Short mmCIF file of C-alpha atoms in Angstrom, two decimals:
data_model
loop_
_atom_site.label_atom_id
_atom_site.label_comp_id
_atom_site.label_asym_id
_atom_site.label_seq_id
_atom_site.Cartn_x
_atom_site.Cartn_y
_atom_site.Cartn_z
CA UNK J 1337 62.22 -14.09 -5.24
CA UNK J 1338 60.80 -12.42 -2.02
CA UNK J 1339 59.39 -14.90 0.41
CA UNK J 1340 56.90 -13.71 3.12
CA UNK J 1341 56.93 -15.57 6.40
CA UNK J 1342 53.31 -16.67 6.87
CA UNK J 1343 53.48 -16.49 10.59
CA UNK J 1344 54.54 -12.77 10.32
CA UNK J 1345 51.72 -11.97 7.75
CA UNK J 1346 49.14 -13.71 10.18
CA UNK J 1347 50.42 -11.82 13.16
CA UNK J 1348 50.09 -8.54 11.30
CA UNK J 1349 46.51 -9.27 10.22
CA UNK J 1350 45.42 -10.46 13.55
CA UNK J 1351 44.70 -6.94 14.96
CA UNK J 1352 42.80 -5.82 11.95
CA UNK J 1353 40.60 -8.95 12.10
CA UNK J 1354 39.96 -8.40 15.72
CA UNK J 1355 39.09 -4.78 15.12
CA UNK J 1356 36.68 -5.75 12.31
CA UNK J 1357 34.92 -8.21 14.50
CA UNK J 1358 34.75 -5.79 17.24
CA UNK J 1359 33.18 -3.15 14.84
CA UNK J 1360 30.67 -5.58 13.59
CA UNK J 1361 29.72 -6.71 17.02
CA UNK J 1362 29.30 -3.13 18.15
CA UNK J 1363 27.19 -2.37 15.08
CA UNK J 1364 24.96 -5.39 15.83
CA UNK J 1365 24.54 -4.43 19.45
CA UNK J 1366 23.68 -0.75 18.35
CA UNK J 1367 21.17 -2.06 15.79
CA UNK J 1368 19.58 -4.45 18.25
CA UNK J 1369 19.38 -1.62 20.80
CA UNK J 1370 17.76 0.70 18.19
CA UNK J 1371 15.19 -1.85 17.10
CA UNK J 1372 14.37 -2.63 20.77
CA UNK J 1373 14.07 1.11 21.65
CA UNK J 1374 11.83 1.69 18.52
CA UNK J 1375 9.64 -1.24 19.49
CA UNK J 1376 9.17 0.04 23.10
CA UNK J 1377 8.56 3.67 21.99
CA UNK J 1378 6.08 2.47 19.31
CA UNK J 1379 6.56 5.61 17.01
CA UNK J 1380 3.35 5.13 15.11
CA UNK J 1381 1.16 4.01 17.98
CA UNK J 1382 0.46 0.48 16.68
CA UNK J 1383 -0.33 -0.89 20.19
CA UNK J 1384 2.45 -3.46 19.99
CA UNK J 1385 4.29 -1.98 23.03
CA UNK J 1386 2.50 -2.11 26.33
CA UNK J 1387 4.66 0.64 27.88
CA UNK J 1388 3.06 3.81 26.39
CA UNK J 1389 -0.72 4.06 26.08
CA UNK J 1390 -1.19 7.75 25.28
CA UNK J 1391 -3.73 7.70 22.44
CA UNK J 1392 -3.20 9.05 19.06
CA UNK J 1393 -0.21 10.42 17.21
CA UNK J 1394 1.24 13.81 16.31
CA UNK J 1395 -0.07 15.37 13.02
CA UNK J 1396 1.37 13.37 10.13
CA UNK J 1397 0.19 11.80 6.87
CA UNK J 1398 -2.39 9.06 6.81
CA UNK J 1399 0.04 6.46 5.63
CA UNK J 1400 1.38 6.14 9.14
CA UNK J 1401 -1.24 7.98 11.24
CA UNK J 1402 -3.92 5.39 10.16
CA UNK J 1403 -2.15 2.65 12.31
CA UNK J 1404 -3.16 4.43 15.32
CA UNK J 1405 -6.69 5.38 14.08
CA UNK J 1406 -7.44 1.88 12.73
CA UNK J 1407 -7.17 0.44 16.12
CA UNK J 1408 -9.09 3.08 17.99
CA UNK J 1409 -12.01 1.38 19.67
CA UNK J 1410 -14.03 4.65 19.58
CA UNK J 1411 -14.91 3.75 15.98
CA UNK J 1412 -17.27 0.97 14.84
CA UNK J 1413 -17.23 1.81 11.27
CA UNK J 1414 -14.62 2.81 8.69
CA UNK J 1415 -14.25 4.59 5.36
CA UNK J 1416 -11.22 3.52 3.15
CA UNK J 1417 -9.95 4.40 -0.32
CA UNK J 1418 -7.91 7.24 -1.78
CA UNK J 1419 -8.55 10.86 -2.43
CA UNK J 1420 -11.66 9.83 -4.45
CA UNK J 1421 -13.35 9.00 -1.32
CA UNK J 1422 -11.61 11.42 0.91
CA UNK J 1423 -14.24 14.19 1.26
CA UNK J 1424 -16.69 11.77 2.78
CA UNK J 1425 -17.00 13.12 6.35
CA UNK J 1426 -17.23 10.84 9.40
CA UNK J 1427 -19.18 13.50 11.41
CA UNK J 1428 -21.81 14.02 8.68
CA UNK J 1429 -22.25 10.39 8.33
CA UNK J 1430 -22.65 9.85 11.96
CA UNK J 1431 -25.31 12.42 12.09
CA UNK J 1432 -27.47 10.52 9.74
CA UNK J 1433 -26.55 6.86 10.62
CA UNK J 1434 -25.53 6.99 14.26
CA UNK J 1435 -22.36 5.11 13.52
CA UNK J 1436 -18.95 6.16 14.57
CA UNK J 1437 -16.83 6.39 11.33
CA UNK J 1438 -13.02 6.71 11.01
CA UNK J 1439 -11.78 7.96 7.76
CA UNK J 1440 -8.71 6.00 6.56
CA UNK J 1441 -8.58 7.23 3.06
CA UNK J 1442 -4.99 7.62 1.83
CA UNK J 1443 -4.13 9.60 -1.26
CA UNK J 1444 -2.38 7.97 -4.17
CA UNK J 1445 -3.12 4.35 -3.12
CA UNK J 1446 -4.91 1.46 -4.63
CA UNK J 1447 -6.74 -1.66 -3.60
CA UNK J 1448 -3.69 -3.44 -2.22
CA UNK J 1449 -3.27 -0.66 0.35
CA UNK J 1450 -6.97 -0.52 0.93
CA UNK J 1451 -7.32 -4.20 1.56
CA UNK J 1452 -4.37 -3.82 3.99
CA UNK J 1453 -6.08 -1.06 5.89
CA UNK J 1454 -9.37 -3.01 6.06
CA UNK J 1455 -7.49 -5.89 7.52
CA UNK J 1456 -5.82 -3.83 10.19
CA UNK J 1457 -9.17 -2.36 11.16
CA UNK J 1458 -10.91 -5.78 11.44
CA UNK J 1459 -8.12 -7.40 13.34
CA UNK J 1460 -8.26 -4.51 16.07
CA UNK J 1461 -12.06 -4.68 16.74
CA UNK J 1462 -13.16 -6.17 20.03
CA UNK J 1463 -16.66 -6.32 18.63
CA UNK J 1464 -17.81 -6.84 15.12
CA UNK J 1465 -17.81 -3.43 13.18
CA UNK J 1466 -21.13 -2.01 12.17
CA UNK J 1467 -20.05 -0.93 8.62
CA UNK J 1468 -17.35 -0.74 6.06
CA UNK J 1469 -17.42 1.90 3.32
CA UNK J 1470 -14.98 1.12 0.50
CA UNK J 1471 -14.24 3.48 -2.42
CA UNK J 1472 -14.17 1.43 -5.67
CA UNK J 1473 -12.45 3.52 -8.40
CA UNK J 1474 -10.75 2.50 -11.63
CA UNK J 1475 -7.75 1.21 -9.78
CA UNK J 1476 -9.84 -1.65 -8.78
CA UNK J 1477 -10.30 -2.66 -12.33
CA UNK J 1478 -6.75 -3.59 -12.79
CA UNK J 1479 -5.74 -6.99 -14.21
CA UNK J 1480 -2.39 -7.05 -12.40
CA UNK J 1481 -2.53 -9.98 -9.85
CA UNK J 1482 0.25 -8.35 -7.91
CA UNK J 1483 -1.91 -5.23 -7.40
CA UNK J 1484 1.24 -3.14 -7.82
CA UNK J 1485 1.35 0.29 -6.11
CA UNK J 1486 3.03 3.26 -7.60
CA UNK J 1487 3.70 5.13 -4.38
CA UNK J 1488 5.62 3.82 -1.27
CA UNK J 1489 3.32 2.44 1.47
CA UNK J 1490 4.52 1.05 4.86
CA UNK J 1491 2.90 -2.49 4.49
CA UNK J 1492 5.23 -3.57 7.28
CA UNK J 1493 3.47 -1.22 9.68
CA UNK J 1494 0.16 -3.00 9.30
CA UNK J 1495 1.62 -6.50 9.03
CA UNK J 1496 0.04 -9.35 11.09
CA UNK J 1497 3.52 -10.92 11.34
CA UNK J 1498 5.66 -9.52 14.19
CA UNK J 1499 8.98 -10.20 12.45
CA UNK J 1500 7.99 -8.15 9.43
CA UNK J 1501 7.09 -5.24 11.66
CA UNK J 1502 10.41 -5.53 13.56
CA UNK J 1503 12.32 -5.64 10.31
CA UNK J 1504 10.29 -2.51 9.06
CA UNK J 1505 11.61 -0.52 12.10
CA UNK J 1506 15.11 -0.58 10.61
CA UNK J 1507 14.71 2.56 8.51
CA UNK J 1508 15.78 6.10 8.69
CA UNK J 1509 12.27 7.67 8.87
CA UNK J 1510 11.59 5.65 11.98
CA UNK J 1511 14.79 7.10 13.50
CA UNK J 1512 13.47 10.61 12.70
CA UNK J 1513 10.07 9.84 14.10
CA UNK J 1514 11.40 8.60 17.41
CA UNK J 1515 12.33 11.98 18.88
CA UNK J 1516 8.89 13.47 17.74
CA UNK J 1517 7.07 10.57 19.25
CA UNK J 1518 8.86 11.02 22.64
CA UNK J 1519 8.00 14.64 22.50
CA UNK J 1520 4.34 13.83 21.93
CA UNK J 1521 4.27 11.16 24.63
CA UNK J 1522 5.70 13.45 27.35
CA UNK J 1523 4.21 16.84 26.51
CA UNK J 1524 0.84 17.82 27.96
CA UNK J 1525 0.49 20.37 25.12
CA UNK J 1526 1.38 18.19 22.14
CA UNK J 1527 -0.89 18.57 19.19
CA UNK J 1528 -2.65 15.39 18.25
CA UNK J 1529 -3.64 14.34 14.70
CA UNK J 1530 -7.40 14.38 14.07
CA UNK J 1531 -8.53 11.03 15.59
CA UNK J 1532 -11.22 10.40 12.80
CA UNK J 1533 -8.85 11.06 10.06
CA UNK J 1534 -10.99 13.51 8.15
CA UNK J 1535 -9.15 15.98 6.04
CA UNK J 1536 -11.02 18.42 3.67
CA UNK J 1537 -8.81 19.09 0.58
CA UNK J 1538 -10.94 21.89 -0.79
CA UNK J 1539 -9.02 24.84 0.88
CA UNK J 1540 -5.65 23.37 -0.54
CA UNK J 1541 -7.11 22.87 -3.98
CA UNK J 1542 -8.44 26.38 -4.05
CA UNK J 1543 -5.23 27.81 -2.75
CA UNK J 1544 -3.44 26.04 -5.72
CA UNK J 1545 -5.67 27.71 -8.24
CA UNK J 1546 -7.97 24.88 -9.21
CA UNK J 1547 -11.05 27.13 -9.16
CA UNK J 1548 -9.45 30.25 -10.81
CA UNK J 1549 -6.49 29.35 -12.96
CA UNK J 1550 -7.68 29.30 -16.55
CA UNK J 1551 -5.12 26.77 -17.65
CA UNK J 1552 -6.17 24.34 -14.80
CA UNK J 1553 -9.84 24.84 -15.44
CA UNK J 1554 -9.31 24.12 -19.14
CA UNK J 1555 -8.03 20.62 -18.25
CA UNK J 1556 -11.56 19.66 -17.43
CA UNK J 1557 -12.45 20.09 -21.14
CA UNK J 1558 -10.01 17.51 -22.27
CA UNK J 1559 -11.59 14.53 -23.83
CA UNK J 1560 -9.34 11.47 -23.40
CA UNK J 1561 -11.72 9.13 -25.19
CA UNK J 1562 -12.71 11.36 -28.12
CA UNK J 1563 -10.67 9.33 -30.66
CA UNK J 1564 -11.09 5.89 -29.02
CA UNK J 1565 -12.08 3.16 -31.28
CA UNK J 1566 -15.70 2.13 -31.15
CA UNK J 1567 -16.92 -1.51 -31.03
CA UNK J 1568 -20.37 -2.86 -31.56
CA UNK J 1569 -19.72 -5.74 -29.14
CA UNK J 1570 -17.45 -6.55 -26.18
CA UNK J 1571 -13.96 -6.92 -27.40
CA UNK J 1572 -13.17 -10.15 -25.34
CA UNK J 1573 -13.38 -8.15 -22.18
CA UNK J 1574 -16.10 -10.39 -20.76
CA UNK J 1575 -13.23 -12.85 -19.99
CA UNK J 1576 -11.13 -10.11 -18.19
CA UNK J 1577 -10.20 -10.97 -14.59
CA UNK J 1578 -10.21 -8.47 -11.80
CA UNK J 1579 -7.86 -9.69 -9.09
CA UNK J 1580 -8.50 -6.81 -6.69
CA UNK J 1581 -12.34 -7.47 -6.91
CA UNK J 1582 -11.69 -11.21 -6.27
CA UNK J 1583 -9.79 -10.42 -3.09
CA UNK J 1584 -12.70 -8.04 -2.09
CA UNK J 1585 -15.12 -11.01 -2.67
CA UNK J 1586 -12.99 -13.16 -0.50
CA UNK J 1587 -12.93 -10.52 2.16
CA UNK J 1588 -16.83 -10.28 2.00
CA UNK J 1589 -17.25 -14.00 2.70
CA UNK J 1590 -15.32 -13.65 5.91
CA UNK J 1591 -17.07 -10.57 7.28
CA UNK J 1592 -19.32 -10.80 10.37
CA UNK J 1593 -22.95 -11.22 9.44
CA UNK J 1594 -23.91 -7.97 11.17
CA UNK J 1595 -21.28 -5.87 9.39
CA UNK J 1596 -22.60 -3.77 6.48
CA UNK J 1597 -20.47 -3.49 3.48
CA UNK J 1598 -21.07 -0.43 1.21
CA UNK J 1599 -19.06 -0.19 -2.07
CA UNK J 1600 -18.94 3.38 -3.45
CA UNK J 1601 -17.91 4.14 -7.07
CA UNK J 1602 -17.08 7.74 -6.94
CA UNK J 1603 -17.85 10.05 -9.88
CA UNK J 1604 -15.71 11.53 -12.55
CA UNK J 1605 -16.17 14.68 -14.61
CA UNK J 1606 -18.32 14.06 -17.73
CA UNK J 1607 -15.31 14.05 -20.17
CA UNK J 1608 -13.49 11.44 -18.07
CA UNK J 1609 -16.46 8.92 -18.31
CA UNK J 1610 -15.61 6.45 -21.15
CA UNK J 1611 -17.80 6.97 -24.22
CA UNK J 1612 -20.34 4.17 -25.09
CA UNK J 1613 -18.90 1.61 -27.37
CA UNK J 1614 -15.22 2.16 -26.56
CA UNK J 1615 -12.93 -0.45 -25.09
CA UNK J 1616 -12.65 1.50 -21.93
CA UNK J 1617 -16.53 1.41 -21.54
CA UNK J 1618 -16.71 -2.22 -21.90
CA UNK J 1619 -13.94 -2.65 -19.36
CA UNK J 1620 -15.74 -0.45 -16.94
CA UNK J 1621 -18.90 -2.33 -17.41
CA UNK J 1622 -17.16 -5.68 -16.83
CA UNK J 1623 -15.49 -4.39 -13.81
CA UNK J 1624 -18.82 -2.94 -12.45
CA UNK J 1625 -20.47 -6.39 -12.97
CA UNK J 1626 -17.68 -8.04 -10.92
CA UNK J 1627 -18.23 -5.47 -8.14
CA UNK J 1628 -21.97 -6.08 -8.16
CA UNK J 1629 -21.36 -9.79 -7.75
CA UNK J 1630 -19.79 -9.03 -4.28
CA UNK J 1631 -23.37 -8.79 -2.99
CA UNK J 1632 -23.63 -12.60 -3.51
CA UNK J 1633 -20.92 -13.16 -1.01
CA UNK J 1634 -22.20 -11.09 1.90
CA UNK J 1635 -25.88 -10.46 2.45
CA UNK J 1636 -25.44 -7.05 3.82
CA UNK J 1637 -23.67 -5.49 0.87
CA UNK J 1638 -24.83 -2.44 -1.12
CA UNK J 1639 -23.31 -0.72 -4.13
CA UNK J 1640 -23.55 3.01 -4.48
CA UNK J 1641 -22.73 3.81 -8.04
CA UNK J 1642 -21.93 7.50 -8.93
CA UNK J 1643 -19.73 6.40 -11.85
CA UNK J 1644 -22.44 7.00 -14.32
CA UNK J 1645 -23.78 9.85 -16.52
CA UNK J 1646 -25.88 11.95 -14.20
CA UNK J 1647 -26.57 15.72 -13.93
CA UNK J 1648 -23.98 16.46 -11.32
CA UNK J 1649 -21.00 15.45 -13.55
CA UNK J 1650 -21.90 18.00 -16.11
CA UNK J 1651 -21.34 20.86 -13.64
CA UNK J 1652 -17.84 22.20 -13.89
CA UNK J 1653 -17.94 24.09 -10.62
CA UNK J 1654 -18.54 20.88 -8.70
CA UNK J 1655 -15.12 19.47 -9.79
CA UNK J 1656 -11.45 20.48 -9.18
CA UNK J 1657 -10.19 18.15 -11.87
CA UNK J 1658 -11.46 15.03 -13.75
CA UNK J 1659 -11.73 12.79 -10.63
CA UNK J 1660 -11.84 15.15 -7.63
CA UNK J 1661 -15.19 16.37 -6.84
CA UNK J 1662 -16.25 19.14 -4.25
CA UNK J 1663 -18.32 19.18 -1.14
CA UNK J 1664 -21.87 19.38 -2.66
CA UNK J 1665 -21.16 16.02 -4.39
CA UNK J 1666 -19.57 14.59 -1.28
CA UNK J 1667 -22.73 15.40 0.65
CA UNK J 1668 -24.94 13.75 -1.92
CA UNK J 1669 -22.83 10.65 -1.93
CA UNK J 1670 -23.10 10.60 1.84
CA UNK J 1671 -26.83 10.66 1.63
CA UNK J 1672 -26.76 7.65 -0.61
CA UNK J 1673 -24.42 5.80 1.58
CA UNK J 1674 -26.77 6.45 4.59
CA UNK J 1675 -29.72 5.12 2.55
CA UNK J 1676 -27.67 2.10 1.47
CA UNK J 1677 -26.80 1.47 5.17
CA UNK J 1678 -30.46 1.83 6.15
CA UNK J 1679 -31.66 -0.77 3.61
CA UNK J 1680 -28.91 -3.39 4.49
CA UNK J 1681 -28.94 -2.96 8.25
#
């Protein structure tokens, strides 16, 4: 039987243990240095670092760029939602309301992200904002209390908790952004992302064939509710809870009295509007009723409801797809927003 002297075994392992501890220590130092450097550079212009004050960020997606836009004191009003509210133009609204709007719409997001952006905007106002315009689409009618989101979103970037933000810095995309941020900070010719956040998606949709491709245009004629079961009464949907709307009501109770709140229900093409008597129609009606009740929580609240059967939703040329309308409708909605603001202000 082979016996191993424990003292020999221990002496042989000691260098490896020392090497492992040294390696882990070096990794910890490097990680700490990376986080500290990232915090100082402030790659997305969150304002948490006092060392660099150059306004704005380089051109990038709204998920990260909105951190800079949302704290910009040049704006006293905001628009938030997803691509269903994206065409509402800050400049056009300012022309008719006199308010300086920032467009924080972020494609492929839902109420959880929108509430996060509203919170960020409100936390960074030195004075009470004049108006909030919130896009309320079918995502707000969810019964999921977690408000689950399908697409990644950097909630850490907008967190009110410093530790959560610091932990969020430990990611590869932050490492990639650092060099670009440094280039933006120290270049006098660096391109800046549009400060008000507006992006007109019409040229992109046209380029992709949404106005000319027969197959794409034919999608508008699909009738998702054609075979839906009809009811002569509400199939227990009156008891349905809408957690997102409940959170919106809670937000409304905390808004400054002078801040106007406009809730916009964007339109859909005629075939995407649930047929009367279907479960989807009852659900939509219950959700709308919940949204209307937000007016009870904040005196200066108005609802602009375009999610109804009206002449514009029957015009094919005013839509790219079932839920993305074009500029003529956007301008008409802006007129209704301006009128709603006039009434509540």
